[in-house]
Coordinates of C-alpha atoms in Angstrom, one line a residue:
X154 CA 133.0 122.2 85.8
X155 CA 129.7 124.3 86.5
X156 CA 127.1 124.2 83.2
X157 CA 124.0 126.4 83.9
X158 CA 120.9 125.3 82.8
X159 CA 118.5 127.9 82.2
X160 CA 116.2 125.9 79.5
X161 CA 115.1 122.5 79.6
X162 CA 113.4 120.1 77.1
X163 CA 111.8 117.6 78.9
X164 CA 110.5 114.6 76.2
X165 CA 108.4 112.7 77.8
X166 CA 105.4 113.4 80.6
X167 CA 105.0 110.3 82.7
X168 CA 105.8 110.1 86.3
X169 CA 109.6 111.0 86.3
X170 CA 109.4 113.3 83.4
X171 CA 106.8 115.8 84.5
X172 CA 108.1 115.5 88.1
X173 CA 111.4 116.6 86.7
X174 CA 109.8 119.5 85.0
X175 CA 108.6 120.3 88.4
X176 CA 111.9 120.4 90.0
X177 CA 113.6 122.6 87.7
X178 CA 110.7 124.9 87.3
X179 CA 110.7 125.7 91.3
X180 CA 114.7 126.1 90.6
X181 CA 113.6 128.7 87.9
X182 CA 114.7 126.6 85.1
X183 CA 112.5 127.4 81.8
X184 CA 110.8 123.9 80.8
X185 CA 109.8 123.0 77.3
X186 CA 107.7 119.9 77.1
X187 CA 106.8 117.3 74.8
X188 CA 104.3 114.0 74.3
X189 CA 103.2 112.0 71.4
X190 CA 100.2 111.9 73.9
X191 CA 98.8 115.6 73.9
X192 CA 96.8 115.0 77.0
X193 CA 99.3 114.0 78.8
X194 CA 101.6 117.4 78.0
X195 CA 98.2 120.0 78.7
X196 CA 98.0 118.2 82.3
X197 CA 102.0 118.2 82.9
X198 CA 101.8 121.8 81.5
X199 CA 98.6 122.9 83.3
X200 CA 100.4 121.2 86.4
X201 CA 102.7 124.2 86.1
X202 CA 105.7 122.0 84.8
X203 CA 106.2 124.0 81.8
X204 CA 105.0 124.9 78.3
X205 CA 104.7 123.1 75.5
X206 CA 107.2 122.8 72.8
X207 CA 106.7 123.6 69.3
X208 CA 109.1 121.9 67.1
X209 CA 110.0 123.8 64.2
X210 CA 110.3 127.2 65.7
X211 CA 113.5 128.8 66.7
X212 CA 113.0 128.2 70.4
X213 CA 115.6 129.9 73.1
X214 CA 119.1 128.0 73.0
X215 CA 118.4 124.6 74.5
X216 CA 121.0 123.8 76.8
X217 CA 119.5 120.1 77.9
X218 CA 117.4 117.5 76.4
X219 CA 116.2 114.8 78.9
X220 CA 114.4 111.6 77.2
X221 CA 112.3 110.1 79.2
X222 CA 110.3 107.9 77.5
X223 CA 110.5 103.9 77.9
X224 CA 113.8 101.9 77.7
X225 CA 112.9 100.6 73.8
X226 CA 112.4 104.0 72.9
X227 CA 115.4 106.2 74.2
X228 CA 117.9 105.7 71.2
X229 CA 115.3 106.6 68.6
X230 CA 114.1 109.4 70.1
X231 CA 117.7 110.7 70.8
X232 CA 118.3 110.7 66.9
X233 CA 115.4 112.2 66.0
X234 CA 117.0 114.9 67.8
X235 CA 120.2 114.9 67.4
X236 CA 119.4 115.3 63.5
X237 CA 117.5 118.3 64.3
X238 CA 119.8 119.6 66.9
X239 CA 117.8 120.4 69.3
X240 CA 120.1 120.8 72.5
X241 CA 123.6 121.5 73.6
X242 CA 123.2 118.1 75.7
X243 CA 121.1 115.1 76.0
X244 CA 120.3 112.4 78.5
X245 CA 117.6 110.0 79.4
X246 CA 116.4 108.7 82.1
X247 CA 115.2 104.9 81.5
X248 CA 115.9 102.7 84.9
X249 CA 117.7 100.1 81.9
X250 CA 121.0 101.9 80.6
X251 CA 123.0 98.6 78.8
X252 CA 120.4 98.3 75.8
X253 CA 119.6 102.4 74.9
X254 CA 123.1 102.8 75.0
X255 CA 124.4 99.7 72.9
X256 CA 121.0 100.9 70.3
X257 CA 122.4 104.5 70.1
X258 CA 125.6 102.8 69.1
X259 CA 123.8 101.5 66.4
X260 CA 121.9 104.1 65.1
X261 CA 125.1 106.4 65.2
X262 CA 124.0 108.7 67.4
X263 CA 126.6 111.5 68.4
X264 CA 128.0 109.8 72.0
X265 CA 130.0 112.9 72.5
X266 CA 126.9 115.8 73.8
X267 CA 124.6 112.3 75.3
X268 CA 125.2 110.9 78.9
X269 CA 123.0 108.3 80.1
X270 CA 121.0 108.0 83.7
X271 CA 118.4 106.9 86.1
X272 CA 116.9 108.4 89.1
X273 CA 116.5 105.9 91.4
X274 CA 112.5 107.0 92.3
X275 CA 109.4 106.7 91.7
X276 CA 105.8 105.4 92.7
X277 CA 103.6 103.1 92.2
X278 CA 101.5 105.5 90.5
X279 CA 102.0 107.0 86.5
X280 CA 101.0 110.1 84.2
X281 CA 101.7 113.6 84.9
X282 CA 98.8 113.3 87.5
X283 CA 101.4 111.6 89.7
X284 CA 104.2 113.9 89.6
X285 CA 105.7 115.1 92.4
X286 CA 108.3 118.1 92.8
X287 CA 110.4 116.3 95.6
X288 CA 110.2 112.8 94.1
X289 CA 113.9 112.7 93.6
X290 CA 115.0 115.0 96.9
X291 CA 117.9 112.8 98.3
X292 CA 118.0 109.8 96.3
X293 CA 120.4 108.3 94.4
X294 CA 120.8 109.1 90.4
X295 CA 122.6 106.9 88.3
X296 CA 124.8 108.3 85.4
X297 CA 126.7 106.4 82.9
X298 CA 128.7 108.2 80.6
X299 CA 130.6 106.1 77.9
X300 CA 134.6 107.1 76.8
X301 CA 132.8 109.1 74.3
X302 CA 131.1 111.4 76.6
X303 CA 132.5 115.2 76.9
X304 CA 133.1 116.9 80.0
X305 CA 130.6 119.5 79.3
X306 CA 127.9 117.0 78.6
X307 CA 128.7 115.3 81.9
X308 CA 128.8 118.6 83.9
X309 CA 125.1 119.3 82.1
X310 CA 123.8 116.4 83.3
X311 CA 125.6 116.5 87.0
X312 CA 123.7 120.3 86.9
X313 CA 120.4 118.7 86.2
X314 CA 121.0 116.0 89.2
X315 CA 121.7 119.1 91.7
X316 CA 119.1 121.1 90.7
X317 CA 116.8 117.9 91.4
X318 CA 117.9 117.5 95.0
X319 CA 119.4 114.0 94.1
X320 CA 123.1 112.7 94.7
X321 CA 124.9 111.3 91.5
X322 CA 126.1 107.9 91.4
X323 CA 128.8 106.9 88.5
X324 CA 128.0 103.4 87.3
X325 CA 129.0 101.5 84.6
X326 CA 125.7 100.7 82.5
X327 CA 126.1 96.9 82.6
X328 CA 126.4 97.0 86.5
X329 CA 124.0 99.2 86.9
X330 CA 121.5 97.1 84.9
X331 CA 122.8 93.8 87.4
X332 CA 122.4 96.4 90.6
X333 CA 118.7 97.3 89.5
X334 CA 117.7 94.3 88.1
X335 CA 118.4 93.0 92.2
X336 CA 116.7 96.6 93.9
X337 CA 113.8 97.0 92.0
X338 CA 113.2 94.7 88.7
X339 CA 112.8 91.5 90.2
X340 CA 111.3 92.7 93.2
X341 CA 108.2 94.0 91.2
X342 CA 107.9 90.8 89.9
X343 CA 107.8 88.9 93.1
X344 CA 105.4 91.4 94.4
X345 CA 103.5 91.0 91.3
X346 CA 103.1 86.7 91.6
X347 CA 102.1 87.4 95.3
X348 CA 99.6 89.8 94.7
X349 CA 98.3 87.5 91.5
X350 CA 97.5 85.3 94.5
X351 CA 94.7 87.9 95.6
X352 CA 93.1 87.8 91.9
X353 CA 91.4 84.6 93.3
X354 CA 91.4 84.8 96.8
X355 CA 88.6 84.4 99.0
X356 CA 86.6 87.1 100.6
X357 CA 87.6 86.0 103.9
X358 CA 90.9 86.1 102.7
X359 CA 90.4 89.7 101.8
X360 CA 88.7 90.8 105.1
X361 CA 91.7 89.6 106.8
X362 CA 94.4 91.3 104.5
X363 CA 96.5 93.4 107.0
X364 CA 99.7 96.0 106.5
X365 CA 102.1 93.3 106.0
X366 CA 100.5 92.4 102.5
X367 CA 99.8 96.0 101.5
X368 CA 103.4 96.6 102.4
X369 CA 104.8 93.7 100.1
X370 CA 101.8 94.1 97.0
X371 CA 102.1 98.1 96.9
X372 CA 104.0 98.4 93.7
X373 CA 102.7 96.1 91.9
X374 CA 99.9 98.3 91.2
X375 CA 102.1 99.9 88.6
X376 CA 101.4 100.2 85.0
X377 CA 101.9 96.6 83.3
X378 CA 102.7 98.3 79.5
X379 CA 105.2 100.9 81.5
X380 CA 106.8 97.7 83.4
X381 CA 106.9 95.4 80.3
X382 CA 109.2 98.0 78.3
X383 CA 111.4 98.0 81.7
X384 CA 111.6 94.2 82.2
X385 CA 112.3 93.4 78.2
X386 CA 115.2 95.7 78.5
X387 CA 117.1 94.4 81.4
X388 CA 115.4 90.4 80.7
X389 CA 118.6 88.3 81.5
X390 CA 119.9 90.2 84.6
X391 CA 116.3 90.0 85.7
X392 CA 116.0 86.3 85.2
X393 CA 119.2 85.8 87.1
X394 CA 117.8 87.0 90.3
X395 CA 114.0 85.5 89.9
X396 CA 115.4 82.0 89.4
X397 CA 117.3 82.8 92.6
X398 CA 114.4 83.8 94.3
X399 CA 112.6 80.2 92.7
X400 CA 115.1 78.1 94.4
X401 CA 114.9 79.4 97.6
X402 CA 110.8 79.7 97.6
X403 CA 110.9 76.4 95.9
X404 CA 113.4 75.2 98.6
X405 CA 110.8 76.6 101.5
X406 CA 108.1 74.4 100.1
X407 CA 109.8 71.4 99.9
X408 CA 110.5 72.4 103.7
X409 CA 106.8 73.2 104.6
X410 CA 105.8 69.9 102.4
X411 CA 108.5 68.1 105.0
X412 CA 107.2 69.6 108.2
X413 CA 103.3 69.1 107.5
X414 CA 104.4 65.3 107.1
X415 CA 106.0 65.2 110.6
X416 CA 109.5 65.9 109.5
X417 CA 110.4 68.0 112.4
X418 CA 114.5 68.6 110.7
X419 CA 112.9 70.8 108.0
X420 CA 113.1 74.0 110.5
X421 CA 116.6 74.6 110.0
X422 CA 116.0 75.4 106.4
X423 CA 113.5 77.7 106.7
X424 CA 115.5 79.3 110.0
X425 CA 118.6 80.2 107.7
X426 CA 115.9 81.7 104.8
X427 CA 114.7 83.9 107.7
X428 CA 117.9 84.6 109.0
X429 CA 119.3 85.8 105.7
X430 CA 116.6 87.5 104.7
X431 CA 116.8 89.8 107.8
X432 CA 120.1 90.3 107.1
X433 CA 120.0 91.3 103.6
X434 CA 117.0 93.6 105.1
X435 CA 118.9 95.3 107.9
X436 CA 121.8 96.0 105.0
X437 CA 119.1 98.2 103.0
X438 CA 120.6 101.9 103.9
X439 CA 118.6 103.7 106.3
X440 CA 118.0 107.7 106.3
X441 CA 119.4 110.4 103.9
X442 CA 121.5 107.0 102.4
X443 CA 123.4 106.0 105.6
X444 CA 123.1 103.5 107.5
X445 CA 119.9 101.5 108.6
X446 CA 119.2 103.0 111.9
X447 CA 117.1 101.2 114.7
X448 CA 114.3 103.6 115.4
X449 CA 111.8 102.5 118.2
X450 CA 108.3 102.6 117.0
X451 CA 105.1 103.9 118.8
X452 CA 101.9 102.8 118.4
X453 CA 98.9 105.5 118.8
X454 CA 95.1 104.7 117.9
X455 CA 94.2 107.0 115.9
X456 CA 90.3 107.8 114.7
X457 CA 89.7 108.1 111.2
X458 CA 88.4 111.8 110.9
X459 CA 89.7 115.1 109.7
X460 CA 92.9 116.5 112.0
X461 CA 93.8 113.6 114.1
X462 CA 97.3 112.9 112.2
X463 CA 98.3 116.7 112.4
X464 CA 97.0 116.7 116.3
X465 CA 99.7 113.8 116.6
X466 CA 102.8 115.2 114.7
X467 CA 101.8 118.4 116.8
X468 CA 102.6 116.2 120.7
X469 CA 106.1 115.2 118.5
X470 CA 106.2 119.1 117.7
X471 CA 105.4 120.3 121.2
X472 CA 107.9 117.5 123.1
X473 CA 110.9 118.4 120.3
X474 CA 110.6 114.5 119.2
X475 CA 111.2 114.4 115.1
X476 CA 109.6 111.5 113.5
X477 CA 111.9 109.9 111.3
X478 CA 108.7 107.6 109.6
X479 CA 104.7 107.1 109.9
X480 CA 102.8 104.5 108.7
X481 CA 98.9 103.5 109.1
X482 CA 97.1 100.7 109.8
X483 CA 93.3 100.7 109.2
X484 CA 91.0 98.5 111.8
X485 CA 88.7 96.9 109.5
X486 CA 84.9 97.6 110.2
X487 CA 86.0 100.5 112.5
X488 CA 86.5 104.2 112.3
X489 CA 89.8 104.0 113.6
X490 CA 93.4 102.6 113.0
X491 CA 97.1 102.6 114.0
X492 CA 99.7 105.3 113.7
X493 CA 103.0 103.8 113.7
X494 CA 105.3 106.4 114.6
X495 CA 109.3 105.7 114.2
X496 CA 111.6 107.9 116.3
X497 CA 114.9 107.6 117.8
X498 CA 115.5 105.0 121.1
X499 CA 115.8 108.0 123.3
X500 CA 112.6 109.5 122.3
X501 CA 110.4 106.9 122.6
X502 CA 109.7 107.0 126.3
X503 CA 109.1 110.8 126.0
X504 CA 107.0 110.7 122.9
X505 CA 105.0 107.6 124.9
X506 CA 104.6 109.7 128.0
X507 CA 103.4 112.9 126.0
X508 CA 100.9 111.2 124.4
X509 CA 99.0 109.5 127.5
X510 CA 99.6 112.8 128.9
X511 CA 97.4 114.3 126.6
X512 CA 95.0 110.9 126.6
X513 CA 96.0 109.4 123.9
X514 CA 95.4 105.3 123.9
X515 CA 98.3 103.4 123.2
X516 CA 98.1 99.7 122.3

């Protein structure tokens, strides 16, 4: 069943919500939007995500209202306007769904025109400043409508999905709170207890960090009030898979503890945490949500200066090689780094031969 959406409230200007904004607006979508924080809806609207609504007025038919304000406060916000009917349709798009939807429950709100979901995206970043029009191109978005849900309101929010670039995902809310809670809850957490390690580190420490802690620390930079709302809506599931993650960190010590005494029998412990751990890595889905692929990866030094990373993808240009992921390594103390360049097995040589070609230093 096709709904078009030609105007959208968006309630809410963080990260996901002015991103969204962005989306529909390059769609041609007309965006309404709307903060308790004023700053934050001039910056999403001076972003170009939309213009600011004016509750009160008779504004055009809204066809959609999307929430997205923290998991405590989707179900009061939804019948605030509900009351005032404001839209055709609501959603919202809080990464807990059990909680808001058990609360709207209880407030009575009208289950019939509201389907909850989640984009599964985001950064490590917040605000307006952060948002992004392609943040959600190609990832998965969770919906869980209850029995209550219509088929228009449903078809509404599948629109809103599609015009984002992402693919829909139907989920019951209490498995998709477990699913998350596993994908992206608890892992914040553990990389926030590793990088409260660095608090107090040393400088030495510090001058030795490489990519494989910026890699595992990178999003715990996020907002710790944003994050709090998140983790006290989905607590228990959370604290399922953290005290899984104690036992076998605690089980690791014990193992370390055993070999630094001599015990050379510890190893097989630690082996089978390694082991599983690359298997539960190489079961994370690769590329456009398929499988995990085995790309080769190049190394190329690379100075740090205007250009350099543009001369690069232009050799993968110029030899038809697509780069399926970069990364970059910075050599500390020098004006240079690493490009990491992941391509395909059978491009590797000819990507490697390019490059020293066309002098290049490889590692």
């Amino acid at each position: 069943m096709a709904t078009e959406l030609r105007t959208v409230l968006v309630v809410g200007t963080g990260l996901i919500g002015t991103s969204l904004a962005l989306a529909l607006r390059q769609k041609g979508v007309r965006v309404l939007l709307a903060d308790r924080d004023q700053g934050a809806v001039r910056l999403a609207r001076e972003l170009g995500a939309g213009e600011e609504w004016q509750p009160g007025r008779p504004p055009a038919e809204i066809d959609l209202a999307v929430i997205a304000v923290p998991p405590g406060h989707v179900a009061s916000e939804l019948l605030e306007l509900q009351r005032d009917g404001v839209a055709r349709f609501y959603t919202d798009v809080a990464s807990v769904k059990a909680e808001p939807i058990e609360r709207a429950v209880q407030l009575g709100c009208d289950l019939t025109s509201y389907v909850a979901s989640h984009p599964l995206a985001g950064r490590e970043k917040s605000g307006p400043g952060a948002g992004r029009v392609d943040l959600f191109l190609g990832r998965p978005w969770a919906i869980c409508p209850t029995a209550e849900a219509s088929a228009e309101a449903r078809a509404a929010v599948l629109r809103l999905i599609e015009l984002c670039g992402a693919n829909p995902v139907e989920v019951d809310a209490a498995d998709h709170d477990r699913a998350v809670a596993v994908v992206s809850h608890a892992p914040h957490v553990t990389a926030s207890a590793v990088a409260a390690r660095l608090a107090d580190a040393s400088e030495v420490a510090l001058g030795l960090a490489g990519q494989g802690v910026r890699d595992v620390t990178r999003i715990a930079g996020g907002d710790p009030t944003l994050w709090l709302g998140i983790l006290s809506g989905n607590a228990a599931p959370v604290a399922e898979v953290l005290e899984a993650v104690s036992r076998d960190l605690a089980e690791a010590a014990t193992a370390l503890r055993a070999l630094a005494g001599g015990d050379g029998t510890a190893h097989g412990e630690l082996t089978q945490l390694l082991k599983r751990g690359v298997a539960g890595h190489d079961r994370i889905p690769g590329k456009h949500g398929g499988p995990a692929s085995a790309y080769v990866v190049v190394q190329v030094v690379i100075g740090d200066r205007p250009g350099q990373l543009a001369r690069l993808f232009q050799v993968c240009d110029e030899v038809g090689v697509n780069v399926e992921d970069v990364r970059l390594e910075h050599a500390p103390g020098l004006p240079l780094g690493i490009a990491e360049v992941s391509v395909q097995p059978d491009s590797a040589p000819v990507l490697t031969r390019a490059l020293r070609e066309r002098d290049w230093q490889l590692p």
